Short mmCIF file of C-alpha atoms and ligand atoms in Angstrom, two decimals:
data_model
loop_
_atom_site.label_atom_id
_atom_site.label_comp_id
_atom_site.label_asym_id
_atom_site.label_seq_id
_atom_site.Cartn_x
_atom_site.Cartn_y
_atom_site.Cartn_z
CA UNK A 1 -13.55 3.37 -4.11
CA UNK A 2 -11.80 1.08 -6.62
CA UNK A 3 -11.16 -2.49 -5.47
CA UNK A 4 -7.69 -4.05 -5.35
CA UNK A 5 -8.64 -5.88 -8.53
CA UNK A 6 -9.48 -2.56 -10.26
CA UNK A 7 -6.11 -1.23 -9.10
CA UNK A 8 -4.23 -4.27 -10.37
CA UNK A 9 -6.07 -4.24 -13.70
CA UNK A 10 -5.53 -0.51 -14.23
CA UNK A 11 -1.78 -1.12 -14.23
CA UNK A 12 -2.17 -4.14 -16.52
CA UNK A 13 -4.10 -1.93 -18.98
CA UNK A 14 -1.52 0.85 -18.79
CA UNK A 15 1.26 -1.66 -19.38
CA UNK A 16 -0.59 -3.17 -22.34
CA UNK A 17 -0.82 0.33 -23.87
CA UNK A 18 2.82 1.07 -23.15
CA UNK A 19 3.88 -2.18 -24.82
CA UNK A 20 1.46 -1.58 -27.69
CA UNK A 21 -0.25 -4.97 -27.33
CA UNK A 22 -3.32 -3.84 -29.27
CA UNK A 23 -1.33 -3.27 -32.44
CA UNK A 24 1.28 -6.01 -31.95
CA UNK A 25 -1.19 -8.74 -31.04
CA UNK A 26 -4.27 -7.49 -32.82
CA UNK A 27 -7.37 -9.62 -32.28
CA UNK A 28 -5.89 -11.72 -29.48
CA UNK A 29 -7.94 -10.02 -26.73
CA UNK A 30 -4.90 -9.96 -24.48
CA UNK A 31 -6.27 -7.63 -21.79
CA UNK A 32 -9.57 -9.48 -21.63
CA UNK A 33 -7.75 -12.79 -21.20
CA UNK A 34 -5.78 -11.30 -18.32
CA UNK A 35 -8.84 -9.71 -16.72
CA UNK A 36 -10.98 -12.86 -16.64
CA UNK A 37 -9.49 -15.79 -14.70
CA UNK A 38 -9.45 -19.23 -16.34
CA UNK A 39 -11.63 -20.66 -13.60
CA UNK A 40 -13.46 -19.27 -10.58
CA UNK A 41 -14.33 -21.83 -7.91
CA UNK A 42 -16.62 -20.66 -5.12
CA UNK A 43 -18.41 -22.75 -2.56
CA UNK A 44 -19.65 -22.78 1.00
CA UNK A 45 -18.11 -25.09 3.59
CA UNK A 46 -20.09 -26.11 6.64
CA UNK A 47 -17.99 -26.86 9.69
CA UNK A 48 -19.10 -28.70 12.77
CA UNK A 49 -18.23 -26.81 15.94
CA UNK A 50 -16.73 -28.52 19.00
CA UNK A 51 -19.64 -27.43 21.19
CA UNK A 52 -22.27 -28.60 18.70
CA UNK A 53 -23.90 -26.69 15.86
CA UNK A 54 -22.25 -25.57 12.64
CA UNK A 55 -20.82 -22.49 10.99
CA UNK A 56 -20.81 -21.78 7.27
CA UNK A 57 -17.81 -20.28 5.46
CA UNK A 58 -17.38 -18.78 2.01
CA UNK A 59 -14.48 -20.43 0.14
CA UNK A 60 -12.65 -19.52 -3.05
CA UNK A 61 -10.02 -20.86 -5.41
CA UNK A 62 -9.27 -18.70 -8.43
CA UNK A 63 -7.17 -20.20 -11.21
CA UNK A 64 -6.03 -17.15 -13.10
CA UNK A 65 -3.74 -18.50 -15.82
CA UNK A 66 -1.81 -21.66 -16.62
CA UNK A 67 -0.17 -20.27 -19.70
CA UNK A 68 3.35 -20.67 -18.25
CA UNK A 69 2.77 -23.81 -16.18
CA UNK A 70 0.37 -25.25 -13.65
CA UNK A 71 -1.59 -22.95 -11.36
CA UNK A 72 0.26 -21.84 -8.23
CA UNK A 73 -0.57 -19.69 -5.26
CA UNK A 74 -1.35 -19.50 -1.58
CA UNK A 75 -4.51 -19.80 0.48
CA UNK A 76 -5.55 -16.86 2.64
CA UNK A 77 -7.69 -17.09 5.78
CA UNK A 78 -8.88 -13.63 6.72
CA UNK A 79 -12.24 -11.99 7.52
CA UNK A 80 -11.77 -9.51 4.61
CA UNK A 81 -11.32 -12.19 1.93
CA UNK A 82 -13.74 -11.65 -0.95
CA UNK A 83 -13.97 -12.56 -4.62
CA UNK A 84 -12.28 -9.42 -5.92
CA UNK A 85 -9.38 -9.73 -3.53
CA UNK A 86 -8.71 -13.37 -4.39
CA UNK A 87 -8.93 -12.54 -8.12
CA UNK A 88 -6.37 -9.75 -7.70
CA UNK A 89 -4.08 -11.99 -5.67
CA UNK A 90 -4.34 -14.71 -8.36
CA UNK A 91 -3.47 -12.21 -11.10
CA UNK A 92 -0.45 -11.04 -9.09
CA UNK A 93 0.69 -14.68 -8.78
CA UNK A 94 0.63 -15.03 -12.59
CA UNK A 95 2.74 -11.89 -12.90
CA UNK A 96 5.12 -12.93 -10.11
CA UNK A 97 5.87 -16.41 -11.43
CA UNK A 98 6.38 -15.01 -14.93
CA UNK A 99 8.69 -12.26 -13.70
CA UNK A 100 11.00 -14.50 -11.68
CA UNK A 101 11.04 -17.22 -14.32
CA UNK A 102 9.52 -20.23 -12.60
CA UNK A 103 7.37 -22.64 -14.62
CA UNK A 104 3.99 -21.83 -13.13
CA UNK A 105 0.91 -19.84 -13.82
CA UNK A 106 -1.06 -18.04 -11.11
CA UNK A 107 -3.84 -18.92 -8.67
CA UNK A 108 -5.02 -18.01 -5.19
CA UNK A 109 -7.40 -19.44 -2.64
CA UNK A 110 -9.13 -18.00 0.35
CA UNK A 111 -11.73 -18.47 3.02
CA UNK A 112 -13.56 -15.57 4.62
CA UNK A 113 -12.74 -16.51 8.18
CA UNK A 114 -10.86 -15.20 11.18
CA UNK A 115 -8.89 -18.34 12.07
CA UNK A 116 -8.52 -17.11 15.65
CA UNK A 117 -12.23 -17.65 16.21
CA UNK A 118 -11.93 -21.40 15.59
CA UNK A 119 -10.35 -24.09 17.74
CA UNK A 120 -7.56 -26.16 16.20
CA UNK A 121 -9.92 -29.08 15.62
CA UNK A 122 -12.52 -26.84 13.97
CA UNK A 123 -9.85 -25.30 11.78
CA UNK A 124 -8.63 -28.74 10.75
CA UNK A 125 -12.17 -29.71 9.79
CA UNK A 126 -12.50 -26.53 7.72
CA UNK A 127 -9.21 -27.13 5.90
CA UNK A 128 -10.12 -30.75 5.19
CA UNK A 129 -13.55 -29.72 3.90
CA UNK A 130 -11.97 -27.09 1.67
CA UNK A 131 -9.46 -29.62 0.31
CA UNK A 132 -11.99 -32.37 -0.32
CA UNK A 133 -14.12 -29.97 -2.35
CA UNK A 134 -11.11 -29.05 -4.48
CA UNK A 135 -9.71 -32.51 -4.97
CA UNK A 136 -10.42 -32.50 -8.73
CA UNK A 137 -9.01 -29.02 -9.20
CA UNK A 138 -5.69 -29.24 -7.36
CA UNK A 139 -2.78 -31.63 -7.89
CA UNK A 140 1.00 -31.56 -8.34
CA UNK A 141 0.61 -30.93 -12.07
CA UNK A 142 -2.66 -28.99 -11.95
CA UNK A 143 -2.78 -26.41 -9.18
CA UNK A 144 -0.46 -26.26 -6.16
CA UNK A 145 -1.61 -24.35 -3.07
CA UNK A 146 0.73 -22.87 -0.47
CA UNK A 147 0.47 -20.71 2.66
CA UNK A 148 -0.63 -17.09 2.62
CA UNK A 149 -1.91 -14.79 5.34
CA UNK A 150 -3.60 -16.78 8.12
CA UNK A 151 -2.27 -20.18 6.99
CA UNK A 152 1.05 -21.97 7.43
CA UNK A 153 2.79 -25.34 7.49
CA UNK A 154 0.13 -26.88 9.75
CA UNK A 155 -2.70 -26.13 7.29
CA UNK A 156 -0.58 -27.35 4.35
CA UNK A 157 0.01 -30.65 6.19
CA UNK A 158 -3.77 -31.10 6.56
CA UNK A 159 -4.27 -30.36 2.86
CA UNK A 160 -1.61 -32.92 1.93
CA UNK A 161 -3.11 -35.51 4.26
CA UNK A 162 -6.66 -34.95 3.05
CA UNK A 163 -5.63 -35.05 -0.61
CA UNK A 164 -3.95 -38.44 -0.04
CA UNK A 165 -7.31 -39.91 0.91
CA UNK A 166 -8.59 -39.33 -2.61
CA UNK A 167 -5.51 -39.46 -4.85
CA UNK A 168 -2.07 -41.06 -5.05
CA UNK A 169 0.51 -39.96 -2.53
CA UNK A 170 1.85 -36.77 -4.07
CA UNK A 171 3.93 -34.57 -1.86
CA UNK A 172 4.10 -31.88 -4.52
CA UNK A 173 0.34 -31.24 -4.31
CA UNK A 174 1.01 -28.44 -1.86
CA UNK A 175 4.10 -26.43 -0.83
CA UNK A 176 5.03 -24.80 2.45
CA UNK A 177 4.57 -28.15 4.22
CA UNK A 178 6.32 -29.04 7.48
CA UNK A 179 9.86 -30.27 6.76
CA UNK A 180 8.97 -33.74 8.10
CA UNK A 181 6.34 -34.08 5.36
CA UNK A 182 8.60 -33.03 2.50
CA UNK A 183 8.64 -29.28 3.08
CA UNK A 184 11.75 -27.41 2.03
CA UNK A 185 14.25 -26.05 4.50
CA UNK A 186 14.08 -22.27 4.33
CA UNK A 187 10.52 -22.10 2.92
CA UNK A 188 9.02 -20.51 6.02
CA UNK A 189 11.64 -17.76 6.02
CA UNK A 190 11.81 -17.41 2.23
CA UNK A 191 9.42 -14.49 1.62
CA UNK A 192 11.04 -12.35 4.33
CA UNK A 193 14.54 -13.25 3.16
CA UNK A 194 13.57 -12.42 -0.41
CA UNK A 195 12.27 -9.00 0.66
CA UNK A 196 15.61 -8.29 2.31
CA UNK A 197 17.53 -9.53 -0.74
CA UNK A 198 15.55 -7.26 -3.09
CA UNK A 199 15.88 -4.40 -0.60
CA UNK A 200 19.68 -4.81 -0.43
CA UNK A 201 19.95 -4.61 -4.22
CA UNK A 202 18.01 -1.34 -4.17
CA UNK A 203 20.01 -0.02 -1.18
CA UNK A 204 23.11 -0.62 -3.25
CA UNK A 205 21.65 1.19 -6.27
CA UNK A 206 20.77 4.17 -4.11
CA UNK A 207 24.13 4.13 -2.33
CA UNK A 208 22.45 4.25 1.10
CA UNK A 209 24.73 3.92 4.09
CA UNK A 210 23.95 3.57 7.79
CA UNK A 211 20.29 3.27 6.99
CA UNK A 212 17.43 2.44 9.34
CA UNK A 213 14.43 0.26 8.50
CA UNK A 214 10.77 0.36 9.58
CA UNK A 215 8.65 -2.77 9.12
CA UNK A 216 4.87 -2.68 8.88
CA UNK A 217 3.41 -6.11 9.76
CA UNK A 218 5.00 -8.74 11.95
CA UNK A 219 3.50 -11.92 10.52
CA UNK A 220 5.45 -14.52 8.58
CA UNK A 221 6.85 -12.01 6.07
CA UNK A 222 7.55 -9.01 8.32
CA UNK A 223 9.04 -10.93 11.23
CA UNK A 224 11.38 -13.00 9.07
CA UNK A 225 12.48 -9.92 7.12
CA UNK A 226 13.14 -8.09 10.40
CA UNK A 227 15.05 -11.07 11.81
CA UNK A 228 17.18 -11.33 8.68
CA UNK A 229 17.98 -7.60 8.94
CA UNK A 230 18.82 -7.95 12.64
CA UNK A 231 21.16 -10.87 11.91
CA UNK A 232 22.90 -8.77 9.26
CA UNK A 233 23.40 -5.99 11.81
CA UNK A 234 20.96 -3.63 10.04
CA UNK A 235 18.92 -1.48 12.41
CA UNK A 236 15.17 -2.07 12.51
CA UNK A 237 13.90 1.03 14.32
CA UNK A 238 10.11 0.63 14.18
CA UNK A 239 7.65 -2.25 13.79
CA UNK A 240 3.87 -2.48 13.80
CA UNK A 241 1.30 -5.27 13.76
CA UNK A 242 -2.44 -5.45 14.41
CA UNK A 243 -1.87 -5.08 18.17
CA UNK A 244 0.19 -1.88 18.01
CA UNK A 245 3.38 -0.16 16.93
CA UNK A 246 6.69 0.32 18.73
CA UNK A 247 10.02 1.99 18.05
CA UNK A 248 13.55 2.09 19.33
CA UNK A 249 15.80 4.54 17.49
CA UNK A 250 18.80 2.53 18.71
CA UNK A 251 17.48 -0.61 16.99
CA UNK A 252 14.90 -3.16 18.16
CA UNK A 253 15.93 -6.54 19.51
CA UNK A 254 14.03 -8.63 16.94
CA UNK A 255 14.63 -12.13 18.39
CA UNK A 256 13.27 -10.88 21.76
CA UNK A 257 10.34 -9.29 19.98
CA UNK A 258 9.48 -12.54 18.19
CA UNK A 259 9.52 -14.32 21.56
CA UNK A 260 7.23 -11.65 23.00
CA UNK A 261 4.83 -11.99 20.05
CA UNK A 262 4.76 -15.79 20.33
CA UNK A 263 4.01 -15.52 24.04
CA UNK A 264 1.39 -12.76 23.95
CA UNK A 265 -0.03 -12.88 20.40
CA UNK A 266 1.38 -9.54 19.23
CA UNK A 267 4.10 -6.93 19.62
CA UNK A 268 1.99 -4.71 21.89
CA UNK A 269 3.68 -4.22 25.25
CA UNK A 270 7.16 -5.24 24.07
CA UNK A 271 9.42 -4.00 26.87
CA UNK A 272 12.53 -2.72 25.19
CA UNK A 273 10.79 -0.08 23.02
CA UNK A 274 8.52 2.98 23.06
CA UNK A 275 4.95 2.65 21.83
CA UNK A 276 3.95 4.85 18.87
CA UNK A 277 0.63 5.40 17.13
CA UNK A 278 -0.13 2.91 14.36
CA UNK A 279 -0.22 5.65 11.67
CA UNK A 280 3.22 6.90 12.70
CA UNK A 281 4.92 3.78 11.38
CA UNK A 282 4.43 4.77 7.72
CA UNK A 283 5.86 8.23 8.38
CA UNK A 284 8.61 7.06 10.73
CA UNK A 285 12.02 8.70 10.49
CA UNK A 286 13.96 6.04 8.57
CA UNK A 287 15.54 5.42 5.18
CA UNK A 288 13.78 2.17 4.27
CA UNK A 289 10.14 1.14 4.74
CA UNK A 290 8.94 -2.44 4.33
CA UNK A 291 5.12 -2.70 4.14
CA UNK A 292 4.60 -6.40 4.96
CA UNK A 293 0.98 -6.44 6.09
CA UNK A 294 -1.97 -6.15 3.70
CA UNK A 295 -3.24 -4.35 0.65
CA UNK A 296 -3.81 -0.60 0.69
CA UNK A 297 -1.36 0.24 3.49
CA UNK A 298 -0.08 3.21 1.50
CA UNK A 299 -2.84 5.41 0.14
CA UNK A 300 -3.25 8.95 -1.19
CA UNK A 301 -3.83 9.99 2.44
CA UNK A 302 -0.54 8.85 3.93
CA UNK A 303 1.94 8.33 1.05
CA UNK A 304 2.98 11.99 1.16
CA UNK A 305 4.14 11.50 4.75
CA UNK A 306 6.60 8.71 3.92
CA UNK A 307 10.07 9.84 4.92
CA UNK A 308 11.91 6.74 3.67
CA UNK A 309 13.88 6.89 0.42
CA UNK A 310 13.17 3.26 -0.38
CA UNK A 311 10.02 1.15 -0.07
CA UNK A 312 10.23 -2.62 -0.66
CA UNK A 313 6.81 -4.27 -0.74
CA UNK A 314 6.66 -7.45 1.33
CA UNK A 315 2.85 -7.57 1.15
CA UNK A 316 0.83 -8.06 -2.02
CA UNK A 317 -0.62 -4.78 -3.25
CA UNK A 318 0.25 -2.56 -0.26
CA UNK A 319 0.38 0.62 -2.38
CA UNK A 320 -2.62 2.08 -4.19
CA UNK A 321 -1.97 3.61 -7.66
CA UNK A 322 -2.49 7.11 -6.20
CA UNK A 323 0.02 6.44 -3.43
CA UNK A 324 2.44 5.00 -5.96
CA UNK A 325 2.26 8.19 -8.03
CA UNK A 326 2.93 10.28 -4.91
CA UNK A 327 5.95 8.17 -3.96
CA UNK A 328 7.38 8.39 -7.48
CA UNK A 329 6.82 12.16 -7.53
CA UNK A 330 8.62 12.47 -4.20
CA UNK A 331 11.60 10.49 -5.48
CA UNK A 332 10.98 7.40 -3.33
CA UNK A 333 12.26 4.22 -4.97
CA UNK A 334 9.65 1.44 -4.77
CA UNK A 335 10.59 -2.22 -5.25
CA UNK A 336 7.21 -3.68 -6.28
CA UNK A 337 5.50 -6.63 -4.61
CA UNK A 338 5.69 -9.01 -7.57
CA UNK A 339 9.47 -8.76 -7.31
CA UNK A 340 10.15 -8.03 -3.63
CA UNK A 341 7.91 -10.75 -2.19
CA UNK A 342 8.55 -13.43 -4.83
CA UNK A 343 10.93 -15.31 -2.50
CA UNK A 344 8.06 -17.37 -1.09
CA UNK A 345 6.90 -18.80 -4.37
CA UNK A 346 10.48 -19.27 -5.58
CA UNK A 347 11.22 -21.55 -2.63
CA UNK A 348 7.81 -23.19 -3.12
CA UNK A 349 9.08 -24.08 -6.57
CA UNK A 350 12.26 -25.50 -5.00
CA UNK A 351 10.11 -27.55 -2.62
CA UNK A 352 8.10 -28.97 -5.54
CA UNK A 353 11.32 -29.81 -7.41
CA UNK A 354 12.75 -31.54 -4.31
CA UNK A 355 9.49 -33.52 -3.91
CA UNK A 356 9.66 -34.70 -7.51
CA UNK A 357 13.33 -35.62 -7.27
CA UNK A 358 13.18 -37.12 -3.80
CA UNK A 359 16.46 -35.35 -3.17
CA UNK A 360 16.48 -32.72 -0.44
CA UNK A 361 18.78 -29.71 -0.33
CA UNK A 362 20.68 -28.10 2.52
CA UNK A 363 19.22 -24.79 3.70
CA UNK A 364 22.32 -22.94 2.48
CA UNK A 365 21.67 -24.32 -1.04
CA UNK A 366 18.05 -23.18 -0.91
CA UNK A 367 19.06 -19.68 0.15
CA UNK A 368 21.81 -19.37 -2.40
CA UNK A 369 19.53 -20.42 -5.26
CA UNK A 370 16.84 -18.05 -3.98
CA UNK A 371 19.26 -15.11 -3.97
CA UNK A 372 20.58 -15.91 -7.46
CA UNK A 373 17.07 -15.90 -8.92
CA UNK A 374 15.92 -12.79 -7.11
CA UNK A 375 19.04 -10.81 -7.89
CA UNK A 376 18.85 -11.62 -11.57
CA UNK A 377 15.13 -10.72 -11.66
CA UNK A 378 15.94 -7.46 -9.87
CA UNK A 379 18.72 -6.66 -12.35
CA UNK A 380 16.42 -7.29 -15.33
CA UNK A 381 13.74 -5.04 -13.84
CA UNK A 382 16.21 -2.29 -12.92
CA UNK A 383 17.86 -2.34 -16.36
CA UNK A 384 14.52 -2.23 -18.17
CA UNK A 385 13.34 0.64 -15.98
CA UNK A 386 16.51 2.63 -16.67
CA UNK A 387 16.37 1.91 -20.39
CA UNK A 388 12.72 2.92 -20.78
CA UNK A 389 12.72 5.63 -18.07
CA UNK A 390 9.86 4.03 -16.14
CA UNK A 391 9.43 2.98 -12.51
CA UNK A 392 10.54 -0.42 -11.20
CA UNK A 393 6.87 -1.37 -10.86
CA UNK A 394 6.10 -0.46 -14.47
CA UNK A 395 9.20 -2.32 -15.63
CA UNK A 396 8.26 -5.40 -13.60
CA UNK A 397 4.76 -5.44 -15.12
CA UNK A 398 6.23 -5.01 -18.62
CA UNK A 399 8.61 -7.95 -18.27
CA UNK A 400 6.01 -10.20 -16.61
CA UNK A 401 3.28 -9.43 -19.15
CA UNK A 402 5.51 -9.60 -22.19
CA UNK A 403 6.43 -13.17 -21.30
CA UNK A 404 2.83 -14.26 -20.62
CA UNK A 405 1.66 -12.73 -23.88
CA UNK A 406 4.52 -14.31 -25.82
CA UNK A 407 3.46 -17.69 -24.42
CA UNK A 408 -0.16 -17.01 -25.47
CA UNK A 409 1.02 -16.25 -28.99
CA UNK A 410 3.35 -19.27 -29.10
CA UNK A 411 0.52 -21.56 -28.04
CA UNK A 412 -1.60 -20.47 -30.99
CA UNK A 413 -5.17 -19.31 -31.14
CA UNK A 414 -7.03 -22.55 -31.91
N1 LIG B 1 1.35 -16.71 -0.73
C1 LIG B 1 2.67 -16.44 -1.25
C2 LIG B 1 2.63 -15.32 -2.28
O1 LIG B 1 1.74 -14.50 -2.27
C3 LIG B 1 3.36 -17.70 -1.74
C4 LIG B 1 2.67 -18.46 -2.82
C5 LIG B 1 3.29 -19.81 -3.14
O2 LIG B 1 4.29 -20.17 -2.54
O3 LIG B 1 2.72 -20.50 -3.99
O4 LIG B 1 3.51 -15.17 -3.08
#
């Protein structure tokens, strides 16, 4: 079975053919330069356990490309993290930052760990170890980490604090920090809000009315997207997370569901809903589906069962190429990950700007600027896809890659 990196690269190669890179940029080895990250950092971190003894963890930081600006991307803590996954995630960051026009390249970090198996003090030790090993490779003008699956403001605060022990105080070394430490208002909610913003643009294009939404994943992205929808009066009829899946055709009470999750650790057992089987979520009777969990949620096996007319990808890489082809064939409009979930890194950029300026914005300002950027990126992608008769995903890859390649050419070959 192809890895997520194979899947990501196969679309990069197809896009390079479509845009005729071989002929236009002969001898520049464009595809090879996109395939191989600038730098691969891998190490083991040994963490002392509270009860005595140690555990050893595999750690990664992949710096994919700094052609458009310093490296940028989150850090994932998950038991499935491996080299290929982090490489794919780093490549997607390069494409995402290029597409939405922020002055960064792409990177990603990860540790193969289930954070739930560590105490808070053990986790802090692991994050500090990870940071101290990367102190020469990260920095506000070098490589700026941020949260991803399994990490959040707390971990970013530890990174910031650890970095300060070795280098000058630099708040912009990491984004997604707690607000008290220079984090931006609206950063935590930004990815979910961005998914909804991109979704609303597509809803408008399709002319959908009275539509219902199903959300797969109820972590930082899925729960904030669902909450945003609820606050806009849009019905979220089904939600799933690792503990289970529930539905309420009349619309789920998302604030109550978030409370339930925070109290019990998941959505399983939420009172005001009927339980459904996990697999049913993808095929749920609704007009819009938001996959906000992990890679490979939509595969050749289940994509044919999707009943939604619109899919907006909150997760990175939730749709395999085979599933994507099935959705396109069935007339489902897919807003691709590098566009739909770019809200997080856009507000990370705003946080970095605010840290440099020492001038902090109101949340309404943050949101407004986020929506302006996302809407204009969406419009560029939609227009290019209409013009060239290709999918939104293909159009997004074209625009992102064209800009990266142009920068490679502009920078010369010496
Ligand atoms: N982890 C998020 C993503 O995949 C955010 C990255 C960032 O803010 O740098 O886009």
